[in-house]
Each structure stands twice: as structure tokens, then as C-alpha cells.
Amino acid sequence: MVDGPARGLHWAPDRAEHAFGFFPAALSITEGAKVGEPFNLLPWHMFCVGSLFGWRMASGRMRFRSGWLETGKGQAKSPLMAAIGLYMMGYYGVQRAKVYAIGQDKATANVLFKDAASMCRAPIPGSDPEDMDTLEARGEVIIRGFLDNAFKIEHPASNSVFQSLANGEAISGPRPTLVSADEIHEFKSNASIETWKQAIAKMPGDALMLLGTNTPASTQLVGTAYSEFYQKVAKGEVRDDEAFGFIARVDKADRETVFENEACWPKALPALGITFPVENIRGSVNTARELLSTAMSVKRLYFGIPTGSVDFWIAEEAWAAVQSEVNVPALRKCKCWLSLDLSQKNDLTALTAVWLDDDGHLWAKTWYWTTKDKLADRARSDNAPYEEWVEDPEIDLTAVPGGVIDKTFVAAKIKELLSENDAVEFLAFDPAGIGDFIAACDQIGFPVWKWEGPDEPEGKGLKLVSHGQGTRVIFEDKQLCMPRSVERLEDRILTGGITIDASPVTYWCAGNALLISDGQKNRAFDKKRSRGRIDGLVTIAMATGAATAELKSKTPEYKMIIV
């Protein structure tokens, strides 16, 4: 409103009014407390619809090319997105409009689409329900498919269509007028969203990408990344004149008392008391007070508190608190320990360095490698945006040529770290595949040697120390084992004694991790049962264990036990 005209932006109230008038004139509410009533826009609907259709470029084209709608559950996001789809299909004024509803899978995409089909079959407001005067009965729209199996809505007068597509379904040469993607927090990859956004960007006239979601968990990487971007736009930290965001969450100050403070609930539930009865949320809150797992999901899904995974391997708030930037050059004179977890073939190799500064604080940074071959396929199978991470210069993930990770790339990086740091103590390694790594070091002329204990002669070059991976604690010949390293990493995280370089790859590894425990309560990370790759977290634990433990001799320890 202040400086928009200088940027070619103007407010066109007549275009907003045209959109406002469509919903209650043509559509009825098809479920919920106000079923059968005209689709009168809720206050938050009004703001979003007015903004999306009222703001214009100097050419008259819609200002916004993308919209982000994030609220608690039950706030009528899907019906709004469905109704906007019908408006832009046949009643906005675009001939041969193409409207698509997409989702992580067909079922998700169909939630929004079924709402649209139901509105077309519902009585038009002001008509006699017994006359069954509907958009479909009038012939204004044709619905292809029977009842819940409908798959396409056509508007013959404008030769326009509205259809649903699963994530990844290809449309040859798409020219979309609107793409609505609901439940973004469920998306495993942003590839299809970005493809559709590019198609939107190429459209000469009005076109819109509309994204809807509940607040995503921190382990739901796609939703979190988009949410953070639109938050920055809304707060003015990023200037993007084509991005619109409406994000409803309780304030940070409300989080601790959100279950007791009903006055703050409308901040995340803008339909509360209108179409969403307060009794609905009170019941969930009462249950959440007793069950921790329910409490976390209720806080996130209803109140917009990004609590993350309910079974994060450690208190996620503590993990998040130690994520920050690590200034590697500033630590070059500090003692340093390395750790390495090699991939079997092409999945993920992780290398972590941990430094101990003069104040006793640890600093950890991790580098990752994967292969270029079949990267997109692995991104889908691992539910990770590898392609985007590889292209981001801020993320230390390198895709090496070929179908198998060439260990010389890793060896070269370790050699570089030794040249840039004055006090690298040793490298802790997972025994699996270490022979290939040693061969790679020989290939590039980088001397390394395996430590066999203090009673054995030392070699030349970088010392390599084996690190156990299971729950077994071995006292006789080595102290580097996962139960001890897990304990020491936990202690450092919970006390703030470590800073871990903030990386989405590392956070993803941590979100995937599961711990197993034996009868002696010795714990270790379990790669087989974890939800995905955890290599980065494993190497951080290994290097932390190495940095906080002294290697013992092979002489066994004996204890006297008096029975």
C-alpha cells in the first residue's frame, strides 16, 4: 500500500469483489456445521481471496503467482482451495482454463477435488433443494466419473477442465491456470511442485500455484522449507512480489501454556467458533494433557507449534538449540577428531570433524557424498530432496560421477582437512568398507595406518581407530563404541556443550534415527530399523565419542566382586 505503486503494483477492488461474489452465489457448503448454507467466505478466506485476486501488476495481470495457506486442522483450507479451483476454471473469465489438484498421492489430491465435485452437485444457494438445481444439473459443468470416483470436471462454455493428479503424474506441455497442492506437509519431494511452478511462470496471463498445509514437522523437509520461505516473505525478510503467504500459528509466548490458554487458540484456528466448534479442539486437548505423543501432534496440527517427530531420538528442542554455523578456519589450531561412515555402494557417505576449543566446547561439521547415477530415483526412495541439496552451494553434499562412490573423493577431503588443521588426532571409522578407503588413500598418496592398541608400533600418516557400531561395550582393547559415544553426544547436546553445523542433510539424518537397547541398557543407532539414512548422525556420535574419550591399552581391566 505504501510503495507498491512504485513497483508497478495496484489494488483493484472490483476484481476482489468479483471473486467475493462467486462463492455464496454459486456454491453451498457440503459438510460440517453449516452444511447446506451458502459458501460465505470466512474472515481469513476473505483476506486470502481478496489479496490473491485484488492485487494486480501494471499490466493488469494478477500480482501473485503463488499462495501459501497454513493453518491448524479443520479450518476449511481444502474447501476454499476447491472453490477457488472452480472459480478459476469456469467463472473467472479465462477461456480453456486448466486447473489441477495435486497431492503426494492420488488419495491426497482427491480430497480437494472431491470437495469441488460435491459443490458442483450441491443445490445452488437460493434454489429449492427439492428441485436439485445444481451446477451439474444445469449443465454448467460436466463431472466425469461416478460419485467418489470422479476424476475430471469440465466447463463446456469456456472449454475448461479441473482434474486431480497424483504427485509425479506427467502432463505433456502443461499450461496451467491454477495448480492447487494440498497437504504439503505430506510431500516427500518438491520436484513436482517446482515443475508446476515453472509451468505457472511461463504462462503469459493469470496463473496461480496455491499450496495448503498444516504446520509441518521439522522432519517434513518439503513443507518446512516452503513454510520458512513464506514466513520470511510475510515478515519482510525476503522481498518477493509474486508470493503470498497466510500463516496461522500461536505465538512463541503461547506455546508453554497453549492447552490452558483458550484465548490464543484463534491465532492458529481462524475458523474457531464459526465453522469449527470449540468442542472439537477441547476434546483433543484433554487427551493431549495425558498422552505425550498426542500432545505433540495436537500442538503441531492444531496450534502451529513445529514440534517435529514425536519419536525424535533426543529432545528435539535441545537438538535444534545446538544447530548453528561452524567457522572451520577459526578452529584450525584446536584439537580435531575425524569420523567416517562409508556407504556400501551409492547411498550416502558421511565424514565428520569435531574440534575441541580452549573452553572445552565441541564444534562439529559434516560432509556428505552420494552418486550422480540414479540420483532422482534414490531421492524418491529415500524421501529426500537430494537433487536440490546437491545444487545448493550452502549444503555440503557432493554427487560424484558414476554408480558407486569413489572413495578417493573422500580421501582427498580428509587430506585437505589435515593440511588445514594443525592438530588432527585421528580418524574413527566404521570397520565396514575400511579396506576400500585405505586403498583409496594409497591411490592418492595419502599415508594412513590402523591403530591396534598402545602396545603395538605406530605407523606413519593419519591414525585410523576402529569404532564399534552395535550395543556391545568392549573394554579390553578399545573404548570407542557406540553406547559410550551416544551417551557423550547426548550429554553435550542437552548441556549445550556442542555446536553442530546447521545442515538440512544432518537434520534429516537425525530425524530418521532410532535407538536400540540391549539388556544392559547399552544403546546404539540402528540403521536397519531407522526411517531413512542416518549416516551423518552416526559420524557425529563417533567423532564426539572420540573427542571425549581416551583410548585404553589392550591390558584387560579386572574388578573384584564380593558376593
PDB file of C-alpha atoms in Angstrom, residues 96-209:
ATOM      1  CA  ARG A  96      -9.642 -23.030 -21.976  1.00  0.00           C
ATOM      2  CA  ALA A  97      -8.531 -22.789 -18.366  1.00  0.00           C
ATOM      3  CA  LYS A  98      -6.643 -25.769 -16.978  1.00  0.00           C
ATOM      4  CA  VAL A  99      -6.972 -26.372 -13.243  1.00  0.00           C
ATOM      5  CA  TYR A 100      -5.181 -29.213 -11.444  1.00  0.00           C
ATOM      6  CA  ALA A 101      -5.405 -30.586  -7.915  1.00  0.00           C
ATOM      7  CA  ILE A 102      -2.216 -32.423  -6.956  1.00  0.00           C
ATOM      8  CA  GLY A 103      -1.072 -34.251  -3.850  1.00  0.00           C
ATOM      9  CA  GLN A 104       1.631 -36.561  -2.555  1.00  0.00           C
ATOM     10  CA  ASP A 105      -0.545 -39.390  -3.860  1.00  0.00           C
ATOM     11  CA  LYS A 106      -3.864 -39.786  -5.660  1.00  0.00           C
ATOM     12  CA  ALA A 107      -5.831 -40.042  -2.412  1.00  0.00           C
ATOM     13  CA  THR A 108      -4.431 -36.738  -1.143  1.00  0.00           C
ATOM     14  CA  ALA A 109      -5.122 -34.976  -4.434  1.00  0.00           C
ATOM     15  CA  ASN A 110      -8.668 -36.331  -4.445  1.00  0.00           C
ATOM     16  CA  VAL A 111      -9.543 -34.773  -1.067  1.00  0.00           C
ATOM     17  CA  LEU A 112      -9.536 -31.319  -2.606  1.00  0.00           C
ATOM     18  CA  PHE A 113     -11.037 -32.498  -5.891  1.00  0.00           C
ATOM     19  CA  LYS A 114     -13.928 -34.341  -4.171  1.00  0.00           C
ATOM     20  CA  ASP A 115     -14.815 -31.112  -2.379  1.00  0.00           C
ATOM     21  CA  ALA A 116     -15.062 -29.394  -5.755  1.00  0.00           C
ATOM     22  CA  ALA A 117     -17.194 -32.193  -7.243  1.00  0.00           C
ATOM     23  CA  SER A 118     -19.501 -32.141  -4.194  1.00  0.00           C
ATOM     24  CA  MET A 119     -20.027 -28.388  -4.568  1.00  0.00           C
ATOM     25  CA  CYS A 120     -20.994 -28.865  -8.202  1.00  0.00           C
ATOM     26  CA  ARG A 121     -23.606 -31.436  -7.128  1.00  0.00           C
ATOM     27  CA  ALA A 122     -24.948 -29.399  -4.195  1.00  0.00           C
ATOM     28  CA  PRO A 123     -28.002 -27.113  -4.533  1.00  0.00           C
ATOM     29  CA  ILE A 124     -27.170 -23.628  -5.730  1.00  0.00           C
ATOM     30  CA  PRO A 125     -27.818 -21.113  -2.913  1.00  0.00           C
ATOM     31  CA  GLY A 126     -31.317 -19.626  -3.074  1.00  0.00           C
ATOM     32  CA  SER A 127     -32.761 -22.516  -5.063  1.00  0.00           C
ATOM     33  CA  ASP A 128     -35.310 -25.025  -3.811  1.00  0.00           C
ATOM     34  CA  PRO A 129     -33.375 -28.100  -2.566  1.00  0.00           C
ATOM     35  CA  GLU A 130     -36.152 -30.326  -3.874  1.00  0.00           C
ATOM     36  CA  ASP A 131     -35.589 -29.020  -7.386  1.00  0.00           C
ATOM     37  CA  MET A 132     -31.963 -30.217  -7.249  1.00  0.00           C
ATOM     38  CA  ASP A 133     -30.860 -27.072  -9.039  1.00  0.00           C
ATOM     39  CA  THR A 134     -27.105 -27.651  -9.167  1.00  0.00           C
ATOM     40  CA  LEU A 135     -24.249 -26.596 -11.415  1.00  0.00           C
ATOM     41  CA  GLU A 136     -24.175 -30.148 -12.738  1.00  0.00           C
ATOM     42  CA  ALA A 137     -27.948 -30.345 -13.270  1.00  0.00           C
ATOM     43  CA  ARG A 138     -27.906 -27.038 -15.150  1.00  0.00           C
ATOM     44  CA  GLY A 139     -25.224 -28.369 -17.449  1.00  0.00           C
ATOM     45  CA  GLU A 140     -22.812 -25.616 -16.480  1.00  0.00           C
ATOM     46  CA  VAL A 141     -20.345 -28.322 -15.519  1.00  0.00           C
ATOM     47  CA  ILE A 142     -19.905 -31.957 -16.524  1.00  0.00           C
ATOM     48  CA  ILE A 143     -18.408 -34.327 -13.971  1.00  0.00           C
ATOM     49  CA  ARG A 144     -16.554 -37.296 -15.416  1.00  0.00           C
ATOM     50  CA  GLY A 145     -16.648 -40.347 -13.146  1.00  0.00           C
ATOM     51  CA  PHE A 146     -19.281 -41.683 -10.769  1.00  0.00           C
ATOM     52  CA  LEU A 147     -19.607 -40.236  -7.244  1.00  0.00           C
ATOM     53  CA  ASP A 148     -16.276 -40.569  -5.361  1.00  0.00           C
ATOM     54  CA  ASN A 149     -14.617 -41.951  -8.468  1.00  0.00           C
ATOM     55  CA  ALA A 150     -14.946 -38.641 -10.301  1.00  0.00           C
ATOM     56  CA  PHE A 151     -11.684 -37.592 -11.902  1.00  0.00           C
ATOM     57  CA  LYS A 152     -12.466 -34.541 -14.057  1.00  0.00           C
ATOM     58  CA  ILE A 153     -14.820 -31.550 -14.075  1.00  0.00           C
ATOM     59  CA  GLU A 154     -15.455 -29.781 -17.365  1.00  0.00           C
ATOM     60  CA  HIS A 155     -16.904 -26.338 -18.032  1.00  0.00           C
ATOM     61  CA  PRO A 156     -18.211 -26.532 -21.613  1.00  0.00           C
ATOM     62  CA  ALA A 157     -18.952 -22.804 -22.003  1.00  0.00           C
ATOM     63  CA  SER A 158     -15.305 -21.892 -21.585  1.00  0.00           C
ATOM     64  CA  ASN A 159     -13.865 -25.225 -22.751  1.00  0.00           C
ATOM     65  CA  SER A 160     -12.104 -25.539 -19.372  1.00  0.00           C
ATOM     66  CA  VAL A 161     -11.213 -28.509 -17.143  1.00  0.00           C
ATOM     67  CA  PHE A 162     -10.434 -29.252 -13.499  1.00  0.00           C
ATOM     68  CA  GLN A 163      -8.788 -32.590 -12.702  1.00  0.00           C
ATOM     69  CA  SER A 164      -6.770 -34.332  -9.962  1.00  0.00           C
ATOM     70  CA  LEU A 165      -3.292 -35.793 -10.362  1.00  0.00           C
ATOM     71  CA  ALA A 166      -1.023 -37.772  -8.074  1.00  0.00           C
ATOM     72  CA  ASN A 167       2.451 -36.444  -7.343  1.00  0.00           C
ATOM     73  CA  GLY A 168       4.703 -37.248 -10.280  1.00  0.00           C
ATOM     74  CA  GLU A 169       1.973 -37.762 -12.911  1.00  0.00           C
ATOM     75  CA  ALA A 170       3.123 -36.039 -16.062  1.00  0.00           C
ATOM     76  CA  ILE A 171       1.060 -33.779 -18.282  1.00  0.00           C
ATOM     77  CA  SER A 172       2.512 -33.167 -21.724  1.00  0.00           C
ATOM     78  CA  GLY A 173       3.164 -29.455 -22.246  1.00  0.00           C
ATOM     79  CA  PRO A 174       1.042 -28.218 -19.298  1.00  0.00           C
ATOM     80  CA  ARG A 175      -0.416 -24.734 -19.495  1.00  0.00           C
ATOM     81  CA  PRO A 176      -1.997 -24.434 -16.048  1.00  0.00           C
ATOM     82  CA  THR A 177      -4.251 -21.629 -14.934  1.00  0.00           C
ATOM     83  CA  LEU A 178      -4.271 -22.943 -11.378  1.00  0.00           C
ATOM     84  CA  VAL A 179      -2.416 -25.737  -9.592  1.00  0.00           C
ATOM     85  CA  SER A 180      -3.653 -26.482  -6.062  1.00  0.00           C
ATOM     86  CA  ALA A 181      -1.459 -28.701  -3.902  1.00  0.00           C
ATOM     87  CA  ASP A 182      -2.941 -29.652  -0.547  1.00  0.00           C
ATOM     88  CA  GLU A 183      -1.306 -31.321   2.470  1.00  0.00           C
ATOM     89  CA  ILE A 184       2.151 -30.048   1.561  1.00  0.00           C
ATOM     90  CA  HIS A 185       3.485 -31.371   4.866  1.00  0.00           C
ATOM     91  CA  GLU A 186       2.981 -34.885   3.456  1.00  0.00           C
ATOM     92  CA  PHE A 187       5.121 -34.286   0.354  1.00  0.00           C
ATOM     93  CA  LYS A 188       8.364 -36.269   0.277  1.00  0.00           C
ATOM     94  CA  SER A 189       9.938 -34.313  -2.576  1.00  0.00           C
ATOM     95  CA  ASN A 190       9.392 -30.872  -4.040  1.00  0.00           C
ATOM     96  CA  ALA A 191      10.232 -31.957  -7.591  1.00  0.00           C
ATOM     97  CA  SER A 192       6.647 -31.940  -8.880  1.00  0.00           C
ATOM     98  CA  ILE A 193       5.822 -28.674  -7.097  1.00  0.00           C
ATOM     99  CA  GLU A 194       8.809 -26.951  -8.666  1.00  0.00           C
ATOM    100  CA  THR A 195       7.931 -28.390 -12.089  1.00  0.00           C
ATOM    101  CA  TRP A 196       4.416 -26.967 -11.849  1.00  0.00           C
ATOM    102  CA  LYS A 197       5.733 -23.628 -10.568  1.00  0.00           C
ATOM    103  CA  GLN A 198       7.926 -23.373 -13.644  1.00  0.00           C
ATOM    104  CA  ALA A 199       4.895 -24.086 -15.824  1.00  0.00           C
ATOM    105  CA  ILE A 200       2.986 -21.329 -13.982  1.00  0.00           C
ATOM    106  CA  ALA A 201       5.873 -18.908 -14.512  1.00  0.00           C
ATOM    107  CA  LYS A 202       5.735 -19.448 -18.278  1.00  0.00           C
ATOM    108  CA  MET A 203       2.051 -18.546 -18.551  1.00  0.00           C
ATOM    109  CA  PRO A 204       1.545 -15.165 -20.260  1.00  0.00           C
ATOM    110  CA  GLY A 205      -1.644 -14.306 -18.351  1.00  0.00           C
ATOM    111  CA  ASP A 206      -3.094 -15.016 -14.932  1.00  0.00           C
ATOM    112  CA  ALA A 207      -1.868 -18.256 -13.349  1.00  0.00           C
ATOM    113  CA  LEU A 208      -1.527 -19.329  -9.739  1.00  0.00           C
ATOM    114  CA  MET A 209       0.133 -22.062  -7.652  1.00  0.00           C
TER     115      MET A 209
END
